[in-house]
Amino acid sequence: MRTLITGAAGFLGSHLCDAMLSEGHSVVGIGNFSTGSLDNLRHLRSEPCFELIEGDVSRVFDCGHVDYVFHFASPASPEAYTRLGLETLQVGSSGSFNSLKIAKKYGAKYLLASTSECYGDQLEHPQKETYWGNVNPIGPRSVYDETKRFAEALTMAYRRYKHVDTRIVRIFNTYGPRLHMNDGRLISNFVRQALQEEDLTIYGTGEQSRSFCYVTDEIDGIVRLSRPNVNGPMNIGNPSEVTVLECAKLVLRLTDSPSKFRFLPGMEDDPRRRCPDISEATTLLGWRPLVSLEAGLRLSLKYFKDAMVREAAAV
Ligand SMILES: NC(=O)c1ccc[n+]([C@@H]2O[C@H](COP(=O)([O-])OP(=O)(O)OC[C@H]3O[C@@H](n4cnc5c(N)ncnc54)[C@H](O)[C@@H]3O)[C@@H](O)[C@H]2O)c1
């Protein structure tokens, strides 16, 4: 099996490369390094079954014959997709077209990395796959939310009209080693601020909820989804819901940090609650997350500390 992973140098893409290699696939990764880092793939430098192409998947490309395509390329953090708004729209639209064309050309299976943000500021809780969402199509988050919704529509259209064997994973907030330290995601923000003994920034009241999935659980769910013939979108995330404030307090406790909280105005269209209904994944894939938030944060702390030391040394 030769597998293409777009966004291979990113947080999830790099873990997926590891997972596919350990399943015995040969992997070709492609990425433009706009938000990813070569550091995430450094351990694969002398891996004979791994090949890395530097390229922008929003432009037409051809990586040769593949049996599987995982389309993971996209800025993913609010900081990144706000800074790269047009590029985000492009990779969700043209990038999805180009990667689906590869799947069609080589008769490969296809898996799209979609997001819980397709549900927007949800009116249904927890979110089931059947919920159509409540997304502001013109707000600041729309460059990300709407391009992912378009990518889902396109993936389903390739399934219906072009008979490509497709899957869609709706990923809920995932964290762990290789998460970028400075891209404004909640966990990396809190951990960095706590370790630097700065106040933790909380947007709004902190009462908004999130569900955080540890990266090994997320990748396990995605790998399982890649196997059977499940065509609809599937939620893969941890249904254990915490408020932003609870998460911040946990980070302070685990890092033994003297930091306090700094409350800032809430962000526009920030979802008030986020929690996946994972009954489909549990029933159809036999999957459920195993790592609690506390255990996952403990597992991530060494990586975050080392990343900060590397960062300081680079300055
Ligand atoms: N991490 C999460 O919590 C989460 C949640 C929901 C969805 N997702 C989805 O999972 C995927 C991976 O997210 P991540 O957290 O690893 O993000 P990331 O920013 O770490 O990785 C994304 C990768 O895609 C690459 N990329 C972006 N545009 C590209 C382009 N035009 N051509 C080639 N490469 C390009 C980046 O350089 C980076 O390596 C994304 O599609 C994201 O929307 C992630």
mmCIF file of C-alpha atoms and ligand atoms in Angstrom:
data_model
loop_
_atom_site.group_PDB
_atom_site.id
_atom_site.type_symbol
_atom_site.label_atom_id
_atom_site.label_comp_id
_atom_site.label_asym_id
_atom_site.label_seq_id
_atom_site.Cartn_x
_atom_site.Cartn_y
_atom_site.Cartn_z
ATOM 1 C CA MET A 1 0.000 0.000 0.000
ATOM 2 C CA ARG A 2 1.324 3.447 -0.946
ATOM 3 C CA THR A 3 -0.386 6.187 1.012
ATOM 4 C CA LEU A 4 -0.475 9.917 0.332
ATOM 5 C CA ILE A 5 -0.818 12.235 3.330
ATOM 6 C CA THR A 6 -1.305 15.933 2.597
ATOM 7 C CA GLY A 7 -0.238 18.222 5.437
ATOM 8 C CA ALA A 8 2.250 15.551 6.522
ATOM 9 C CA ALA A 9 4.498 17.950 8.447
ATOM 10 C CA GLY A 10 1.614 19.187 10.579
ATOM 11 C CA PHE A 11 0.621 18.059 14.053
ATOM 12 C CA LEU A 12 -1.875 15.350 13.039
ATOM 13 C CA GLY A 13 -0.358 14.634 9.621
ATOM 14 C CA SER A 14 2.981 13.678 11.167
ATOM 15 C CA HIS A 15 1.358 11.321 13.679
ATOM 16 C CA LEU A 16 -0.647 9.801 10.849
ATOM 17 C CA CYS A 17 2.587 9.222 8.890
ATOM 18 C CA ASP A 18 3.911 7.277 11.891
ATOM 19 C CA ALA A 19 0.693 5.273 12.166
ATOM 20 C CA MET A 20 0.593 4.366 8.475
ATOM 21 C CA LEU A 21 4.275 3.388 8.441
ATOM 22 C CA SER A 22 3.730 1.188 11.462
ATOM 23 C CA GLU A 23 0.844 -0.488 9.597
ATOM 24 C CA GLY A 24 3.348 -1.425 6.879
ATOM 25 C CA HIS A 25 2.358 1.209 4.277
ATOM 26 C CA SER A 26 4.853 3.233 2.355
ATOM 27 C CA VAL A 27 4.010 6.889 2.798
ATOM 28 C CA VAL A 28 4.411 9.905 0.585
ATOM 29 C CA GLY A 29 3.872 13.135 2.486
ATOM 30 C CA ILE A 30 3.264 16.485 0.860
ATOM 31 C CA GLY A 31 3.190 19.865 2.529
ATOM 32 C CA ASN A 32 4.002 23.528 2.081
ATOM 33 C CA PHE A 33 5.199 24.073 5.675
ATOM 34 C CA SER A 34 2.911 27.101 6.089
ATOM 35 C CA THR A 35 1.910 25.884 9.559
ATOM 36 C CA GLY A 36 3.756 22.566 9.814
ATOM 37 C CA SER A 37 7.373 21.937 10.653
ATOM 38 C CA LEU A 38 10.114 19.644 9.378
ATOM 39 C CA ASP A 39 10.894 18.946 13.043
ATOM 40 C CA ASN A 40 7.713 16.849 13.171
ATOM 41 C CA LEU A 41 9.179 14.494 10.549
ATOM 42 C CA ARG A 42 12.845 14.590 11.519
ATOM 43 C CA HIS A 43 12.655 11.092 13.052
ATOM 44 C CA LEU A 44 11.655 9.724 9.611
ATOM 45 C CA ARG A 45 14.722 11.092 7.795
ATOM 46 C CA SER A 46 16.261 7.693 7.219
ATOM 47 C CA GLU A 47 12.999 5.756 6.953
ATOM 48 C CA PRO A 48 13.158 4.051 3.513
ATOM 49 C CA CYS A 49 9.358 3.795 3.196
ATOM 50 C CA PHE A 50 8.845 7.521 3.718
ATOM 51 C CA GLU A 51 9.122 10.211 1.080
ATOM 52 C CA LEU A 52 8.450 13.936 1.511
ATOM 53 C CA ILE A 53 7.450 16.332 -1.257
ATOM 54 C CA GLU A 54 7.468 20.055 -0.673
ATOM 55 C CA GLY A 55 4.438 21.420 -2.480
ATOM 56 C CA ASP A 56 1.184 23.320 -2.314
ATOM 57 C CA VAL A 57 -1.800 20.994 -2.804
ATOM 58 C CA SER A 58 -3.959 23.942 -3.843
ATOM 59 C CA ARG A 59 -2.001 23.691 -7.105
ATOM 60 C CA VAL A 60 -2.380 20.667 -9.358
ATOM 61 C CA PHE A 61 0.102 17.946 -8.396
ATOM 62 C CA ASP A 62 0.762 14.298 -9.132
ATOM 63 C CA CYS A 63 2.596 12.069 -6.676
ATOM 64 C CA GLY A 64 2.306 8.900 -8.798
ATOM 65 C CA HIS A 65 0.246 5.844 -7.966
ATOM 66 C CA VAL A 66 -1.238 5.688 -4.454
ATOM 67 C CA ASP A 67 -3.761 3.352 -2.829
ATOM 68 C CA TYR A 68 -4.940 5.758 -0.145
ATOM 69 C CA VAL A 69 -5.223 9.541 0.133
ATOM 70 C CA PHE A 70 -5.530 11.310 3.482
ATOM 71 C CA HIS A 71 -6.263 14.994 2.914
ATOM 72 C CA PHE A 72 -5.072 16.742 6.075
ATOM 73 C CA ALA A 73 -3.519 19.906 4.647
ATOM 74 C CA SER A 74 -5.102 23.038 6.063
ATOM 75 C CA PRO A 75 -4.270 25.744 8.535
ATOM 76 C CA ALA A 76 -6.165 24.563 11.622
ATOM 77 C CA SER A 77 -5.733 26.980 14.500
ATOM 78 C CA PRO A 78 -7.734 30.215 14.726
ATOM 79 C CA GLU A 79 -4.488 32.210 14.625
ATOM 80 C CA ALA A 80 -3.343 30.381 11.472
ATOM 81 C CA TYR A 81 -6.575 30.417 9.494
ATOM 82 C CA THR A 82 -7.202 34.059 10.350
ATOM 83 C CA ARG A 83 -3.709 34.994 9.158
ATOM 84 C CA LEU A 84 -4.010 32.701 6.091
ATOM 85 C CA GLY A 85 -7.700 33.230 5.292
ATOM 86 C CA LEU A 86 -7.516 32.992 1.500
ATOM 87 C CA GLU A 87 -5.014 30.107 1.582
ATOM 88 C CA THR A 88 -7.356 28.270 3.946
ATOM 89 C CA LEU A 89 -10.273 28.702 1.554
ATOM 90 C CA GLN A 90 -8.035 27.540 -1.277
ATOM 91 C CA VAL A 91 -6.742 24.380 0.363
ATOM 92 C CA GLY A 92 -10.265 23.351 1.397
ATOM 93 C CA SER A 93 -11.576 23.928 -2.135
ATOM 94 C CA SER A 94 -8.811 23.547 -4.772
ATOM 95 C CA GLY A 95 -6.718 21.359 -2.443
ATOM 96 C CA SER A 96 -9.669 19.039 -1.928
ATOM 97 C CA PHE A 97 -10.384 18.949 -5.683
ATOM 98 C CA ASN A 98 -6.736 18.152 -6.446
ATOM 99 C CA SER A 99 -6.439 15.414 -3.847
ATOM 100 C CA LEU A 100 -9.773 13.871 -4.871
ATOM 101 C CA LYS A 101 -8.599 13.872 -8.491
ATOM 102 C CA ILE A 102 -5.541 11.886 -7.396
ATOM 103 C CA ALA A 103 -7.817 9.385 -5.627
ATOM 104 C CA LYS A 104 -9.994 9.090 -8.739
ATOM 105 C CA LYS A 105 -7.033 8.755 -11.103
ATOM 106 C CA TYR A 106 -5.385 5.925 -9.148
ATOM 107 C CA GLY A 107 -8.515 4.225 -7.789
ATOM 108 C CA ALA A 108 -7.402 5.120 -4.244
ATOM 109 C CA LYS A 109 -9.550 5.343 -1.138
ATOM 110 C CA TYR A 110 -9.902 8.852 0.297
ATOM 111 C CA LEU A 111 -10.246 10.275 3.780
ATOM 112 C CA LEU A 112 -10.948 13.960 4.421
ATOM 113 C CA ALA A 113 -9.919 15.624 7.678
ATOM 114 C CA SER A 114 -12.948 17.722 8.508
ATOM 115 C CA THR A 115 -13.759 19.418 11.772
ATOM 116 C CA SER A 116 -16.267 19.901 14.548
ATOM 117 C CA GLU A 117 -16.285 23.540 13.388
ATOM 118 C CA CYS A 118 -18.730 22.368 10.685
ATOM 119 C CA TYR A 119 -21.275 22.454 13.529
ATOM 120 C CA GLY A 120 -20.519 26.152 14.199
ATOM 121 C CA ASP A 121 -22.038 27.712 17.308
ATOM 122 C CA GLN A 122 -24.182 24.626 17.709
ATOM 123 C CA LEU A 123 -27.836 24.624 18.748
ATOM 124 C CA GLU A 124 -27.841 20.862 19.358
ATOM 125 C CA HIS A 125 -25.838 19.227 22.117
ATOM 126 C CA PRO A 126 -23.903 16.961 22.049
ATOM 127 C CA GLN A 127 -23.268 17.118 18.326
ATOM 128 C CA LYS A 128 -24.356 14.127 16.281
ATOM 129 C CA GLU A 129 -23.221 13.586 12.706
ATOM 130 C CA THR A 130 -26.784 14.209 11.543
ATOM 131 C CA TYR A 131 -26.751 17.793 12.871
ATOM 132 C CA TRP A 132 -26.332 20.321 10.036
ATOM 133 C CA GLY A 133 -24.775 23.039 12.149
ATOM 134 C CA ASN A 134 -25.144 26.729 12.841
ATOM 135 C CA VAL A 135 -22.332 28.447 10.979
ATOM 136 C CA ASN A 136 -21.963 32.137 10.239
ATOM 137 C CA PRO A 137 -21.010 32.086 6.521
ATOM 138 C CA ILE A 138 -19.470 35.572 6.540
ATOM 139 C CA GLY A 139 -17.854 35.931 9.980
ATOM 140 C CA PRO A 140 -14.117 35.794 10.690
ATOM 141 C CA ARG A 141 -14.189 32.023 11.263
ATOM 142 C CA SER A 142 -16.018 31.366 7.995
ATOM 143 C CA VAL A 143 -12.763 30.981 6.026
ATOM 144 C CA TYR A 144 -12.189 27.771 7.953
ATOM 145 C CA ASP A 145 -15.692 26.540 8.760
ATOM 146 C CA GLU A 146 -17.133 27.053 5.295
ATOM 147 C CA THR A 147 -14.160 25.662 3.395
ATOM 148 C CA LYS A 148 -14.432 22.480 5.467
ATOM 149 C CA ARG A 149 -18.166 22.306 4.780
ATOM 150 C CA PHE A 150 -17.410 22.746 1.073
ATOM 151 C CA ALA A 151 -14.746 20.031 1.269
ATOM 152 C CA GLU A 152 -17.299 17.678 2.835
ATOM 153 C CA ALA A 153 -19.807 18.443 0.053
ATOM 154 C CA LEU A 154 -17.124 17.866 -2.579
ATOM 155 C CA THR A 155 -16.036 14.599 -0.987
ATOM 156 C CA MET A 156 -19.633 13.356 -1.003
ATOM 157 C CA ALA A 157 -20.029 14.495 -4.622
ATOM 158 C CA TYR A 158 -16.931 12.511 -5.649
ATOM 159 C CA ARG A 159 -18.464 9.540 -3.894
ATOM 160 C CA ARG A 160 -21.831 9.954 -5.652
ATOM 161 C CA TYR A 161 -20.745 11.032 -9.126
ATOM 162 C CA LYS A 162 -17.219 9.631 -9.505
ATOM 163 C CA HIS A 163 -17.530 6.527 -7.299
ATOM 164 C CA VAL A 164 -14.458 7.307 -5.200
ATOM 165 C CA ASP A 165 -14.471 5.337 -1.951
ATOM 166 C CA THR A 166 -14.492 8.238 0.519
ATOM 167 C CA ARG A 167 -14.666 8.840 4.254
ATOM 168 C CA ILE A 168 -14.936 12.016 6.302
ATOM 169 C CA VAL A 169 -13.667 12.419 9.846
ATOM 170 C CA ARG A 170 -14.972 15.324 11.927
ATOM 171 C CA ILE A 171 -12.096 15.929 14.290
ATOM 172 C CA PHE A 172 -12.766 17.574 17.644
ATOM 173 C CA ASN A 173 -10.043 19.552 19.501
ATOM 174 C CA THR A 174 -6.964 17.376 19.646
ATOM 175 C CA TYR A 175 -3.747 18.039 21.542
ATOM 176 C CA GLY A 176 -0.480 16.325 22.384
ATOM 177 C CA PRO A 177 3.189 16.259 21.381
ATOM 178 C CA ARG A 178 4.002 18.175 18.148
ATOM 179 C CA LEU A 179 1.174 20.663 18.671
ATOM 180 C CA HIS A 180 2.620 24.033 17.686
ATOM 181 C CA MET A 181 3.492 26.061 20.785
ATOM 182 C CA ASN A 182 2.568 29.454 19.361
ATOM 183 C CA ASP A 183 -0.441 29.011 17.123
ATOM 184 C CA GLY A 184 -3.050 30.142 19.609
ATOM 185 C CA ARG A 185 -4.704 26.795 20.304
ATOM 186 C CA LEU A 186 -6.146 26.635 23.761
ATOM 187 C CA ILE A 187 -4.046 23.854 25.274
ATOM 188 C CA SER A 188 -0.702 25.045 23.885
ATOM 189 C CA ASN A 189 -1.548 28.630 24.897
ATOM 190 C CA PHE A 190 -2.385 27.662 28.456
ATOM 191 C CA VAL A 191 0.626 25.386 28.876
ATOM 192 C CA ARG A 192 3.039 27.930 27.424
ATOM 193 C CA GLN A 193 1.648 30.728 29.567
ATOM 194 C CA ALA A 194 1.671 28.552 32.693
ATOM 195 C CA LEU A 195 5.280 27.433 32.128
ATOM 196 C CA GLN A 196 6.379 31.021 31.489
ATOM 197 C CA GLU A 197 4.446 32.092 34.588
ATOM 198 C CA GLU A 198 2.346 34.519 32.536
ATOM 199 C CA ASP A 199 -1.364 34.970 33.179
ATOM 200 C CA LEU A 200 -3.544 32.528 31.244
ATOM 201 C CA THR A 201 -5.636 34.317 28.631
ATOM 202 C CA ILE A 202 -9.323 33.471 28.783
ATOM 203 C CA TYR A 203 -11.648 34.848 26.139
ATOM 204 C CA GLY A 204 -15.141 35.540 27.465
ATOM 205 C CA THR A 205 -16.245 34.134 30.817
ATOM 206 C CA GLY A 206 -14.431 30.803 30.466
ATOM 207 C CA GLU A 207 -17.763 29.039 30.948
ATOM 208 C CA GLN A 208 -17.781 27.901 27.298
ATOM 209 C CA SER A 209 -17.075 24.171 27.073
ATOM 210 C CA ARG A 210 -14.614 22.169 24.997
ATOM 211 C CA SER A 211 -13.839 18.452 24.601
ATOM 212 C CA PHE A 212 -10.158 17.620 24.227
ATOM 213 C CA CYS A 213 -8.910 14.424 22.657
ATOM 214 C CA TYR A 214 -5.380 13.135 23.178
ATOM 215 C CA VAL A 215 -3.546 12.609 19.903
ATOM 216 C CA THR A 216 -3.052 8.816 20.186
ATOM 217 C CA ASP A 217 -6.808 8.363 20.656
ATOM 218 C CA GLU A 218 -7.594 10.644 17.714
ATOM 219 C CA ILE A 219 -5.166 8.847 15.391
ATOM 220 C CA ASP A 220 -6.472 5.450 16.498
ATOM 221 C CA GLY A 221 -10.023 6.561 15.588
ATOM 222 C CA ILE A 222 -8.904 7.898 12.208
ATOM 223 C CA VAL A 223 -6.979 4.725 11.355
ATOM 224 C CA ARG A 224 -10.010 2.600 12.256
ATOM 225 C CA LEU A 225 -12.245 4.830 10.141
ATOM 226 C CA SER A 226 -9.878 4.417 7.204
ATOM 227 C CA ARG A 227 -10.481 0.656 7.132
ATOM 228 C CA PRO A 228 -14.191 -0.227 6.888
ATOM 229 C CA ASN A 229 -16.549 1.160 4.311
ATOM 230 C CA VAL A 230 -18.224 3.920 6.312
ATOM 231 C CA ASN A 231 -19.268 6.665 3.958
ATOM 232 C CA GLY A 232 -20.854 9.371 6.069
ATOM 233 C CA PRO A 233 -18.969 11.859 8.218
ATOM 234 C CA MET A 234 -17.916 10.504 11.593
ATOM 235 C CA ASN A 235 -17.138 12.338 14.815
ATOM 236 C CA ILE A 236 -13.831 11.364 16.389
ATOM 237 C CA GLY A 237 -13.284 13.245 19.624
ATOM 238 C CA ASN A 238 -13.363 12.872 23.363
ATOM 239 C CA PRO A 239 -16.889 13.358 24.763
ATOM 240 C CA SER A 240 -15.602 14.371 28.170
ATOM 241 C CA GLU A 241 -16.614 18.034 28.290
ATOM 242 C CA VAL A 242 -14.849 20.662 30.391
ATOM 243 C CA THR A 243 -15.206 24.413 30.612
ATOM 244 C CA VAL A 244 -12.310 26.534 29.437
ATOM 245 C CA LEU A 245 -11.860 27.704 33.033
ATOM 246 C CA GLU A 246 -11.692 24.115 34.340
ATOM 247 C CA CYS A 247 -9.080 23.315 31.726
ATOM 248 C CA ALA A 248 -7.042 26.388 32.709
ATOM 249 C CA LYS A 249 -7.172 25.396 36.396
ATOM 250 C CA LEU A 250 -6.032 21.872 35.544
ATOM 251 C CA VAL A 251 -3.065 23.213 33.565
ATOM 252 C CA LEU A 252 -2.065 25.431 36.511
ATOM 253 C CA ARG A 253 -2.257 22.473 38.892
ATOM 254 C CA LEU A 254 -0.223 20.135 36.657
ATOM 255 C CA THR A 255 2.463 22.712 35.941
ATOM 256 C CA ASP A 256 2.489 23.947 39.525
ATOM 257 C CA SER A 257 2.394 27.460 38.094
ATOM 258 C CA PRO A 258 1.710 30.645 40.077
ATOM 259 C CA SER A 259 -0.005 32.234 37.013
ATOM 260 C CA LYS A 260 -3.445 33.797 37.325
ATOM 261 C CA PHE A 261 -6.172 34.381 34.736
ATOM 262 C CA ARG A 262 -6.529 37.315 32.397
ATOM 263 C CA PHE A 263 -10.067 37.687 31.014
ATOM 264 C CA LEU A 264 -10.442 39.259 27.563
ATOM 265 C CA PRO A 265 -13.623 39.915 25.524
ATOM 266 C CA GLY A 266 -15.090 36.761 23.935
ATOM 267 C CA MET A 267 -14.142 35.961 20.340
ATOM 268 C CA GLU A 268 -16.696 36.472 17.565
ATOM 269 C CA ASP A 269 -18.771 33.337 16.823
ATOM 270 C CA ASP A 270 -16.825 31.330 19.404
ATOM 271 C CA PRO A 271 -18.868 28.148 19.992
ATOM 272 C CA ARG A 272 -20.455 28.112 23.451
ATOM 273 C CA ARG A 273 -20.393 24.353 23.813
ATOM 274 C CA ARG A 274 -18.512 21.619 22.039
ATOM 275 C CA CYS A 275 -18.945 17.910 22.677
ATOM 276 C CA PRO A 276 -19.091 15.042 20.201
ATOM 277 C CA ASP A 277 -21.673 12.309 20.230
ATOM 278 C CA ILE A 278 -19.419 9.334 19.467
ATOM 279 C CA SER A 279 -22.023 6.586 19.403
ATOM 280 C CA GLU A 280 -21.424 6.007 15.651
ATOM 281 C CA ALA A 281 -17.670 5.580 16.155
ATOM 282 C CA THR A 282 -18.247 3.322 19.138
ATOM 283 C CA THR A 283 -20.786 1.143 17.331
ATOM 284 C CA LEU A 284 -19.219 1.011 13.876
ATOM 285 C CA LEU A 285 -15.507 1.175 14.712
ATOM 286 C CA GLY A 286 -15.415 -0.172 18.268
ATOM 287 C CA TRP A 287 -13.562 3.056 19.120
ATOM 288 C CA ARG A 288 -13.609 5.171 22.240
ATOM 289 C CA PRO A 289 -10.943 7.457 23.677
ATOM 290 C CA LEU A 290 -8.825 5.999 26.470
ATOM 291 C CA VAL A 291 -6.742 8.950 27.680
ATOM 292 C CA SER A 292 -8.266 11.436 30.145
ATOM 293 C CA LEU A 293 -7.462 15.147 29.880
ATOM 294 C CA GLU A 294 -5.292 15.007 32.992
ATOM 295 C CA ALA A 295 -3.341 11.960 31.742
ATOM 296 C CA GLY A 296 -2.968 13.484 28.262
ATOM 297 C CA LEU A 297 -1.694 16.772 29.649
ATOM 298 C CA ARG A 298 0.839 14.922 31.800
ATOM 299 C CA LEU A 299 1.975 13.016 28.695
ATOM 300 C CA SER A 300 2.309 16.292 26.728
ATOM 301 C CA LEU A 301 4.154 18.372 29.288
ATOM 302 C CA LYS A 302 7.642 17.061 28.541
ATOM 303 C CA TYR A 303 7.172 17.834 24.844
ATOM 304 C CA PHE A 304 5.961 21.368 25.595
ATOM 305 C CA LYS A 305 8.852 22.020 27.989
ATOM 306 C CA ASP A 306 11.421 20.739 25.453
ATOM 307 C CA ALA A 307 9.794 22.776 22.662
ATOM 308 C CA MET A 308 10.110 25.925 24.765
ATOM 309 C CA VAL A 309 13.778 25.219 25.484
ATOM 310 C CA ARG A 310 14.423 24.709 21.741
ATOM 311 C CA GLU A 311 12.550 27.918 20.981
ATOM 312 C CA ALA A 312 14.555 29.898 23.535
ATOM 313 C CA ALA A 313 17.825 28.480 22.173
ATOM 314 C CA ALA A 314 16.850 29.489 18.617
ATOM 315 C CA VAL A 315 16.317 33.168 19.569
HETATM 316 N N1 LIG B 1 -5.803 19.463 15.629
HETATM 317 C C1 LIG B 1 -7.089 19.614 15.778
HETATM 318 O O1 LIG B 1 -7.570 19.759 16.909
HETATM 319 C C2 LIG B 1 -8.026 19.566 14.589
HETATM 320 C C3 LIG B 1 -9.402 19.706 14.827
HETATM 321 C C4 LIG B 1 -10.265 19.650 13.746
HETATM 322 C C5 LIG B 1 -9.790 19.427 12.471
HETATM 323 N N2 LIG B 1 -8.453 19.305 12.262
HETATM 324 C C6 LIG B 1 -7.996 19.125 10.864
HETATM 325 O O2 LIG B 1 -6.923 18.220 10.797
HETATM 326 C C7 LIG B 1 -5.988 18.620 9.792
HETATM 327 C C8 LIG B 1 -4.600 18.743 10.400
HETATM 328 O O3 LIG B 1 -4.637 19.700 11.459
HETATM 329 P P1 LIG B 1 -3.361 19.973 12.379
HETATM 330 O O4 LIG B 1 -3.851 20.260 13.724
HETATM 331 O O5 LIG B 1 -2.380 18.900 12.175
HETATM 332 O O6 LIG B 1 -2.837 21.342 11.739
HETATM 333 P P2 LIG B 1 -1.350 21.788 11.365
HETATM 334 O O7 LIG B 1 -1.415 23.250 11.065
HETATM 335 O O8 LIG B 1 -0.390 21.336 12.406
HETATM 336 O O9 LIG B 1 -1.065 20.959 10.043
HETATM 337 C C9 LIG B 1 -1.583 21.318 8.790
HETATM 338 C C10 LIG B 1 -0.521 21.029 7.743
HETATM 339 O O10 LIG B 1 -1.042 21.332 6.450
HETATM 340 C C11 LIG B 1 -0.044 22.036 5.722
HETATM 341 N N3 LIG B 1 -0.691 22.826 4.676
HETATM 342 C C12 LIG B 1 -1.564 23.859 4.823
HETATM 343 N N4 LIG B 1 -1.936 24.316 3.625
HETATM 344 C C13 LIG B 1 -1.294 23.560 2.691
HETATM 345 C C14 LIG B 1 -1.279 23.549 1.283
HETATM 346 N N5 LIG B 1 -1.980 24.423 0.546
HETATM 347 N N6 LIG B 1 -0.504 22.633 0.648
HETATM 348 C C15 LIG B 1 0.234 21.748 1.360
HETATM 349 N N7 LIG B 1 0.258 21.710 2.706
HETATM 350 C C16 LIG B 1 -0.497 22.618 3.363
HETATM 351 C C17 LIG B 1 0.655 22.871 6.778
HETATM 352 O O11 LIG B 1 1.923 23.374 6.380
HETATM 353 C C18 LIG B 1 0.742 21.863 7.922
HETATM 354 O O12 LIG B 1 1.872 21.039 7.768
HETATM 355 C C19 LIG B 1 -6.498 19.937 9.222
HETATM 356 O O13 LIG B 1 -7.196 19.657 8.020
HETATM 357 C C20 LIG B 1 -7.459 20.429 10.284
HETATM 358 O O14 LIG B 1 -8.485 21.216 9.746
HETATM 359 C C21 LIG B 1 -7.552 19.387 13.288
#
